[in-house]
mmCIF file of C-alpha atoms in Angstrom:
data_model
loop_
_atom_site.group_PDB
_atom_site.id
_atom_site.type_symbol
_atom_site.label_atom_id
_atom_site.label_comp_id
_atom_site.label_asym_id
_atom_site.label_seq_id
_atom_site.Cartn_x
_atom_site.Cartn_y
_atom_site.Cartn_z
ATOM 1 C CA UNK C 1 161.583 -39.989 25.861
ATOM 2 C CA UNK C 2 160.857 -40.906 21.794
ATOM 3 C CA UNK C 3 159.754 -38.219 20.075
ATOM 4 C CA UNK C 4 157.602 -38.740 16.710
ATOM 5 C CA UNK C 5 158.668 -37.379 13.799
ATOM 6 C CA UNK C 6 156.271 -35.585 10.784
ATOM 7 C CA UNK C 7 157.243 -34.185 7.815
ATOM 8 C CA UNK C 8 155.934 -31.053 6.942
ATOM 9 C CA UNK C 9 154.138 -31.020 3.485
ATOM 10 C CA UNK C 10 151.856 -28.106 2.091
ATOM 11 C CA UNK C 11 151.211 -26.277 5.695
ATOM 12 C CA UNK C 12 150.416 -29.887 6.809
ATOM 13 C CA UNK C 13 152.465 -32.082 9.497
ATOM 14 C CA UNK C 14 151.730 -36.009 8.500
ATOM 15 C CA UNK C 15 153.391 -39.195 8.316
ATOM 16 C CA UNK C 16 155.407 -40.605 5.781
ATOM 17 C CA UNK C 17 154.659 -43.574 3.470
ATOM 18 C CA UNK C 18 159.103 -44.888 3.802
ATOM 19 C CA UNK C 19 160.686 -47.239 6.179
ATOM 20 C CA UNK C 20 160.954 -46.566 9.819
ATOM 21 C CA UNK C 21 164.066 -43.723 10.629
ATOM 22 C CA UNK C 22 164.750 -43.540 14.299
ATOM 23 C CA UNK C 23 167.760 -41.029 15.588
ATOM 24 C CA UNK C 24 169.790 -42.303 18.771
ATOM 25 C CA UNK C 25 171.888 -40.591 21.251
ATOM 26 C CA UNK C 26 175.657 -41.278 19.810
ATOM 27 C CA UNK C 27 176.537 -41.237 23.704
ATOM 28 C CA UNK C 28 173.808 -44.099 24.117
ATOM 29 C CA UNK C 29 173.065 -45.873 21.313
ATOM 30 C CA UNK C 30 170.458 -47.990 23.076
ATOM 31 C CA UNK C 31 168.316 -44.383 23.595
ATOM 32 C CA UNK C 32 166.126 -43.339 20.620
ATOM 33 C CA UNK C 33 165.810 -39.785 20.729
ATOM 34 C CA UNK C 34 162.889 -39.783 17.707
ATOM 35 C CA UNK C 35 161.553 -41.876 15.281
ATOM 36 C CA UNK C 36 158.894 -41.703 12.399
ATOM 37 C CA UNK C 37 158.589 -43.573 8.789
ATOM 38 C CA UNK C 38 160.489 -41.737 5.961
ATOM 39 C CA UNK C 39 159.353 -39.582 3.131
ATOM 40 C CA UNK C 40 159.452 -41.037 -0.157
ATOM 41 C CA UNK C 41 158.866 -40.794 -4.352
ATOM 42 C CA UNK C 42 154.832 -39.237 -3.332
ATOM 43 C CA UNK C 43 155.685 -37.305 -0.542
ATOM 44 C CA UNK C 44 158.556 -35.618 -2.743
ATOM 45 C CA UNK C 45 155.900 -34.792 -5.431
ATOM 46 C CA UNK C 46 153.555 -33.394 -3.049
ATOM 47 C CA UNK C 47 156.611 -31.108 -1.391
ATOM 48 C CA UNK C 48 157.700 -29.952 -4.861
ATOM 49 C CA UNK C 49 153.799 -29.582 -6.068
ATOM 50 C CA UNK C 50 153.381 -27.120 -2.629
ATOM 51 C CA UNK C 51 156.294 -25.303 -2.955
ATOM 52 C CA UNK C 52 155.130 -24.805 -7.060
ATOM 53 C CA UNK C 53 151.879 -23.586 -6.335
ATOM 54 C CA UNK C 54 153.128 -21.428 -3.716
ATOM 55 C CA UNK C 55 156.090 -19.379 -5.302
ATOM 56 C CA UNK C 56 154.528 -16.609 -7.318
ATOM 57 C CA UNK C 57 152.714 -15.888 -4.082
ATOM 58 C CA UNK C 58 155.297 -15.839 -1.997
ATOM 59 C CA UNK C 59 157.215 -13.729 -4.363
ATOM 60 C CA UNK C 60 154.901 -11.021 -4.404
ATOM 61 C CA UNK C 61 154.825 -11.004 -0.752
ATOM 62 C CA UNK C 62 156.420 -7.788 0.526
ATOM 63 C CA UNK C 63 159.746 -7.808 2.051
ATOM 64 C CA UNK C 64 158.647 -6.800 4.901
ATOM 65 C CA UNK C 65 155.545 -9.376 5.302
ATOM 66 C CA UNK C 66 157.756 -12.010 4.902
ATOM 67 C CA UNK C 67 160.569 -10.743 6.975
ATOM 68 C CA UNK C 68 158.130 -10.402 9.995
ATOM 69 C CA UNK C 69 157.676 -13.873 9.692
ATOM 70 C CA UNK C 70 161.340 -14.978 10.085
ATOM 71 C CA UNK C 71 161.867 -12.558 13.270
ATOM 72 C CA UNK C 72 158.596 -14.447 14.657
ATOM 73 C CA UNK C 73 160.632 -17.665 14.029
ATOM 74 C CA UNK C 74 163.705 -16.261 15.496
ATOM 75 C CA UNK C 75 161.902 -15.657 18.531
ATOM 76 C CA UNK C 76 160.339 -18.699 19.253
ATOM 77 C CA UNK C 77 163.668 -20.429 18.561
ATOM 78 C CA UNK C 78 165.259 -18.000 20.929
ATOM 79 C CA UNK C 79 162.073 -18.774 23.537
ATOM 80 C CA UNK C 80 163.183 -22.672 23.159
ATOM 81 C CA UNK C 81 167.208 -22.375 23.401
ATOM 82 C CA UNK C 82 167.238 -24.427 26.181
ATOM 83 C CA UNK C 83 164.741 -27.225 25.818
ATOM 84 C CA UNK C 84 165.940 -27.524 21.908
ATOM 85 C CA UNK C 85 169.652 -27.462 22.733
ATOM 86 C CA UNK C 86 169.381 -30.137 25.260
ATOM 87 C CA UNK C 87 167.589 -32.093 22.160
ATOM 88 C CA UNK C 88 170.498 -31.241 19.694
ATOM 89 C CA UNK C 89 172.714 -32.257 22.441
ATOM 90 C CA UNK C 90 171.049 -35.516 22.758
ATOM 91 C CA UNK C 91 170.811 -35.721 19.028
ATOM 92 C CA UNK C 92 174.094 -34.589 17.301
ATOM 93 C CA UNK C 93 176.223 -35.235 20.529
ATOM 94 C CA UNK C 94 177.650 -31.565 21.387
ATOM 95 C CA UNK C 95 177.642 -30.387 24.866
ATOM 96 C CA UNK C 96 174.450 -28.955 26.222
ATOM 97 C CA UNK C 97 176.097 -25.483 26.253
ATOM 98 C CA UNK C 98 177.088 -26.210 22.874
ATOM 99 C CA UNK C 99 174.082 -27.191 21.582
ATOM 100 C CA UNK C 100 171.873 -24.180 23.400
ATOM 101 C CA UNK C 101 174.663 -22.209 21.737
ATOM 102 C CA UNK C 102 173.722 -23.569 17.976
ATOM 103 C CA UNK C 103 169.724 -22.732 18.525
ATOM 104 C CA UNK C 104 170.881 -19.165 19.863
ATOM 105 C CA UNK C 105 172.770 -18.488 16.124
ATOM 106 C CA UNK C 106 169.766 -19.958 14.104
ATOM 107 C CA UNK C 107 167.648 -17.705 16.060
ATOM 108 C CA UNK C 108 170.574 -14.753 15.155
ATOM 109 C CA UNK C 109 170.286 -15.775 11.075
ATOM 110 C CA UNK C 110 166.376 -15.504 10.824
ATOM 111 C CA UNK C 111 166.703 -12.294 13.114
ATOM 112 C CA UNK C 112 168.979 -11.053 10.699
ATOM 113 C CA UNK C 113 167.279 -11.532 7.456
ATOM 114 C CA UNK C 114 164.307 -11.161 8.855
ATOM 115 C CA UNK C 115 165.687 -7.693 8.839
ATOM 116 C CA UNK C 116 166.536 -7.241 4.996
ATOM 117 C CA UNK C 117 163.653 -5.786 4.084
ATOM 118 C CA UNK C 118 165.359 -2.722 5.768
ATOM 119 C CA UNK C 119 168.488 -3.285 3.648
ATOM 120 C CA UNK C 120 169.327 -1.614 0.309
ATOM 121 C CA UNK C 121 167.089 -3.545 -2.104
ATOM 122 C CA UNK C 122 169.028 -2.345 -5.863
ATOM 123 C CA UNK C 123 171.796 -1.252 -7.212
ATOM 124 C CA UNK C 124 171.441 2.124 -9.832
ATOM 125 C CA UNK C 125 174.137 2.431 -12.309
ATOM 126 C CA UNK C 126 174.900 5.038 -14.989
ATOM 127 C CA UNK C 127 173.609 4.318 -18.260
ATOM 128 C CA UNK C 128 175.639 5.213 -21.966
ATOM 129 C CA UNK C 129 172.495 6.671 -23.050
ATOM 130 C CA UNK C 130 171.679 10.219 -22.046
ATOM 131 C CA UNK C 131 169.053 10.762 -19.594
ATOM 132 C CA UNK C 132 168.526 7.084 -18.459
ATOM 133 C CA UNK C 133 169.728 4.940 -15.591
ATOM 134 C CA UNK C 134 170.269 1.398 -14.676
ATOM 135 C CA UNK C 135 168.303 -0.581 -12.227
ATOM 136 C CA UNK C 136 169.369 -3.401 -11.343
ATOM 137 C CA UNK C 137 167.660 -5.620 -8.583
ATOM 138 C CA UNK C 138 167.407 -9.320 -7.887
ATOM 139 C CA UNK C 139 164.504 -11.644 -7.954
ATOM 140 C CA UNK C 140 163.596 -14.877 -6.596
ATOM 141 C CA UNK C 141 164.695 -17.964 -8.493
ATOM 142 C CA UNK C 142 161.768 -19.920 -7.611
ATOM 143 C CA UNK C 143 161.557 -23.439 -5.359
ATOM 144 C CA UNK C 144 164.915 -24.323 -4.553
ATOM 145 C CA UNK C 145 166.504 -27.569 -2.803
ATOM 146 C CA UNK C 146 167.889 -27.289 0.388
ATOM 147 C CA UNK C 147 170.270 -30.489 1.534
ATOM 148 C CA UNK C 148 171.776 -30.019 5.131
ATOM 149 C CA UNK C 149 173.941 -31.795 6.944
ATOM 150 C CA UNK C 150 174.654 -33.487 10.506
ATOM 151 C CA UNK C 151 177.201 -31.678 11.986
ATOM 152 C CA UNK C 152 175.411 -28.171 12.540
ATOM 153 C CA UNK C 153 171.734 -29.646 12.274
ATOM 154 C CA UNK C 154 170.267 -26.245 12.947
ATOM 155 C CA UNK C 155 172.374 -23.428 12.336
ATOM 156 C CA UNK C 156 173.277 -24.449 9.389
ATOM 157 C CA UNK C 157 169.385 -25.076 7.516
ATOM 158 C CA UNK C 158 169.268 -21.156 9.203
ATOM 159 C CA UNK C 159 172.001 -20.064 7.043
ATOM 160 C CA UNK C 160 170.132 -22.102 3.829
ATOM 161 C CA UNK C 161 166.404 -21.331 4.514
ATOM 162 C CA UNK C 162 166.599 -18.010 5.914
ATOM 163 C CA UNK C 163 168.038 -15.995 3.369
ATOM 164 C CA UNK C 164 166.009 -17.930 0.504
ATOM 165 C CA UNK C 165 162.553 -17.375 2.145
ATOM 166 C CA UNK C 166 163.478 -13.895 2.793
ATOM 167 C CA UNK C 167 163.995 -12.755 -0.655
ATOM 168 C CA UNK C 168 161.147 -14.657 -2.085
ATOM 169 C CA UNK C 169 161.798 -18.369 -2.636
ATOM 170 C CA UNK C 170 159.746 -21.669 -1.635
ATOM 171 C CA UNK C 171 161.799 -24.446 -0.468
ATOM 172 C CA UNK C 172 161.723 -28.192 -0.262
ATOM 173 C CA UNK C 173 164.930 -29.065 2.455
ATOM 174 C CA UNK C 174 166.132 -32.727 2.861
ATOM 175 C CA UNK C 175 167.959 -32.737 6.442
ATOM 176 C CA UNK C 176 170.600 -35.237 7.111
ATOM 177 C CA UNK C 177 168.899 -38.152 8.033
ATOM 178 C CA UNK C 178 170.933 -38.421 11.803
ATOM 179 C CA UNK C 179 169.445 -35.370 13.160
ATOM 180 C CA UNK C 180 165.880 -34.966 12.165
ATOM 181 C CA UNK C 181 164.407 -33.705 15.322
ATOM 182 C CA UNK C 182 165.918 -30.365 15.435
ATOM 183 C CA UNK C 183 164.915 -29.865 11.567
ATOM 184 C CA UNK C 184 161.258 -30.705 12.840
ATOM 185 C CA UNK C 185 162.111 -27.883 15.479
ATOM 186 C CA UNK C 186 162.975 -25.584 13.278
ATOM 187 C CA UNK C 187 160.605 -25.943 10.660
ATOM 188 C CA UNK C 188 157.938 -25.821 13.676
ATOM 189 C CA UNK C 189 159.083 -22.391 14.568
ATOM 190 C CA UNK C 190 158.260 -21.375 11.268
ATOM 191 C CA UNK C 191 155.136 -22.974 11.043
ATOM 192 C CA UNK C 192 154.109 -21.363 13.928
ATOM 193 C CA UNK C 193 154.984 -17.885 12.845
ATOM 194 C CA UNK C 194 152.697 -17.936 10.092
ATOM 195 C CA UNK C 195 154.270 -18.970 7.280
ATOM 196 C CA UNK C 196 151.921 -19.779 4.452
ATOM 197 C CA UNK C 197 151.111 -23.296 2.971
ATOM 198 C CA UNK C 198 153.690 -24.832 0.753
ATOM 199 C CA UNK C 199 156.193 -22.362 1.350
ATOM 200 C CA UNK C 200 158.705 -24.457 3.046
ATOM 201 C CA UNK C 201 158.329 -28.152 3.089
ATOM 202 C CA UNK C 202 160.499 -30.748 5.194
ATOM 203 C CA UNK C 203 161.048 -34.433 4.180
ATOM 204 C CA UNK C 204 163.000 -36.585 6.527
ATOM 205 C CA UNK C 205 164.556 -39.735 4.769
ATOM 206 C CA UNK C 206 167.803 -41.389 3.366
ATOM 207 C CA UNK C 207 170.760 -40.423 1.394
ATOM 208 C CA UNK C 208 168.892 -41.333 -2.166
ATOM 209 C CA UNK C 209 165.866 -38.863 -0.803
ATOM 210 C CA UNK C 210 168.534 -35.675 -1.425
ATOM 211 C CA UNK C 211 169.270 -37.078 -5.090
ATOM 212 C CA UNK C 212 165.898 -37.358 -5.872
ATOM 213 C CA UNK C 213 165.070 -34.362 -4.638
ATOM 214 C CA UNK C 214 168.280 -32.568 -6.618
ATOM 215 C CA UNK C 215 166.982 -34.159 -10.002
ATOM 216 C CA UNK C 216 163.303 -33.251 -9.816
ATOM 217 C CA UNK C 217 162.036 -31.341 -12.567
ATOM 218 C CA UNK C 218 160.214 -28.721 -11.238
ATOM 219 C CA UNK C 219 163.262 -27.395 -9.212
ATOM 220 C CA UNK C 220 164.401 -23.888 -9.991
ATOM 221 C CA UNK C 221 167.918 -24.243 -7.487
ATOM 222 C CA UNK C 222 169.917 -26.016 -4.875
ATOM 223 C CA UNK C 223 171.948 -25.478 -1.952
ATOM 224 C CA UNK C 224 174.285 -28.499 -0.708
ATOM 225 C CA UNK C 225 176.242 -28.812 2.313
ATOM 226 C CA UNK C 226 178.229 -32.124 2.898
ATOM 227 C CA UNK C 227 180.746 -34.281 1.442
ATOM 228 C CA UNK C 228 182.755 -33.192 -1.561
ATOM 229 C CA UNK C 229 181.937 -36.434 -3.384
ATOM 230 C CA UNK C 230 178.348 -36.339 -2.389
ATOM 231 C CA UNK C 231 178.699 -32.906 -3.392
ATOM 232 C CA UNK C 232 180.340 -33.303 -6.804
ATOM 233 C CA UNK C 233 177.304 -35.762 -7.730
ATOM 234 C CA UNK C 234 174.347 -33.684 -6.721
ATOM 235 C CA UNK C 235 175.981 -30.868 -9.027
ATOM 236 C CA UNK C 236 176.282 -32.811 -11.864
ATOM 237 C CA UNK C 237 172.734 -34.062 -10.994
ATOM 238 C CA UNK C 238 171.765 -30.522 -10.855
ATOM 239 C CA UNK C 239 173.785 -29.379 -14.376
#
């Protein structure tokens, strides 16, 4: 069975406005596993515009808050090991025990930073001035790109989206284009955890999608996994 794919845009799940995508089964290329019409050039704009509007509130969302949303994720991920895994299986073209296997560790990375607001939060250093210290802390850079590949197509937008929602960042993520059902899984699992509008955003599309996305103007930072040529041009793209 065909599933239909959505992209996720400003708390919203709708169609996009592109060509028609479809992922197959490697081990049966006549089976279509999903299929949906591809973001493009307005649904980009509308991602970044969400994820703009909904930074500074996101920032200023305790630690806490918004690591309670990420162990909600983690356990509806967990809930749907088996159901998604046979999916990535179908997908990507792991084993099914492999493939339970990968949901299990995305549902380990959200657990774990949905824990960080638990975690030492600053550093406190000595200062040359008498009677003064140094605190030093990080802060959110803003919206940031996420680009993820085929090969682990939900463990490793965990590793991306996890740690950048938890301390305080929107994102706009560009999955490969070969395995956007599970990337639809996971950003449902978020979606239903509460995660407020425009904080994360999914577009499902082509190569060029990711390069677009990379050299929008209103990004703040990007995070890349793929080929080292691919790769080398985002950054420069980026720079």
């Amino acid at each position: 069975m065909s599933v239909e794919l959505h992209h996720y845009i400003a708390g919203r799940w709708e169609e996009g406005g592109g060509g028609l995508l479809t992922s197959v089964n490697p081990a049966r290329p006549a089976e279509t596993v999903a299929g949906g019409r591809q973001a493009g050039t307005a649904e980009l704009d509308r991602a970044v515009a969400a994820a703009r509007r909904a930074a500074r509130g996101w920032a200023g969302t305790p630690a806490h808050e918004r690591g309670a949303v990420l162990l909600a994720a983690a356990a509806a991920v967990e809930a749907n090991a088996g159901a998604w895994g046979l999916e990535l299986a179908r997908e990507e073209g792991k084993t099914g025990a492999e493939g339970r296997g990968e949901v299990l560790r995305a549902a380990q990375i959200l657990r774990y930073f949905g824990n960080e607001g638990d975690r030492s939060a600053g550093e406190i250093f000595s200062s040359p001035r008498r009677g003064e210290k140094i605190l030093v802390t990080r802060r959110p850079l803003g919206v940031v790109g996420v680009i993820t590949p085929f090969n682990f197509p939900i463990a490793i937008p965990a590793w991306k989206i996890a740690p950048a929602l938890a301390y305080g960042n929107t994102v706009v993520w560009k999955p490969a284009s070969a395995v956007p059902l599970l990337a639809m899984r996971l950003a449902q699992a978020l979606d239903a955890a509460g995660l407020p509008e425009g904080v994360l955003n999914l577009l499902i599309g082509p190569g060029p999608l990711g390069g677009s996305l990379v050299s929008h103007p209103e990004l703040d930072g990007v995070s890349f996994t793929g080929s080292t040529g691919v790769g080398r041009r985002l950054a420069g793209q980026a720079a």
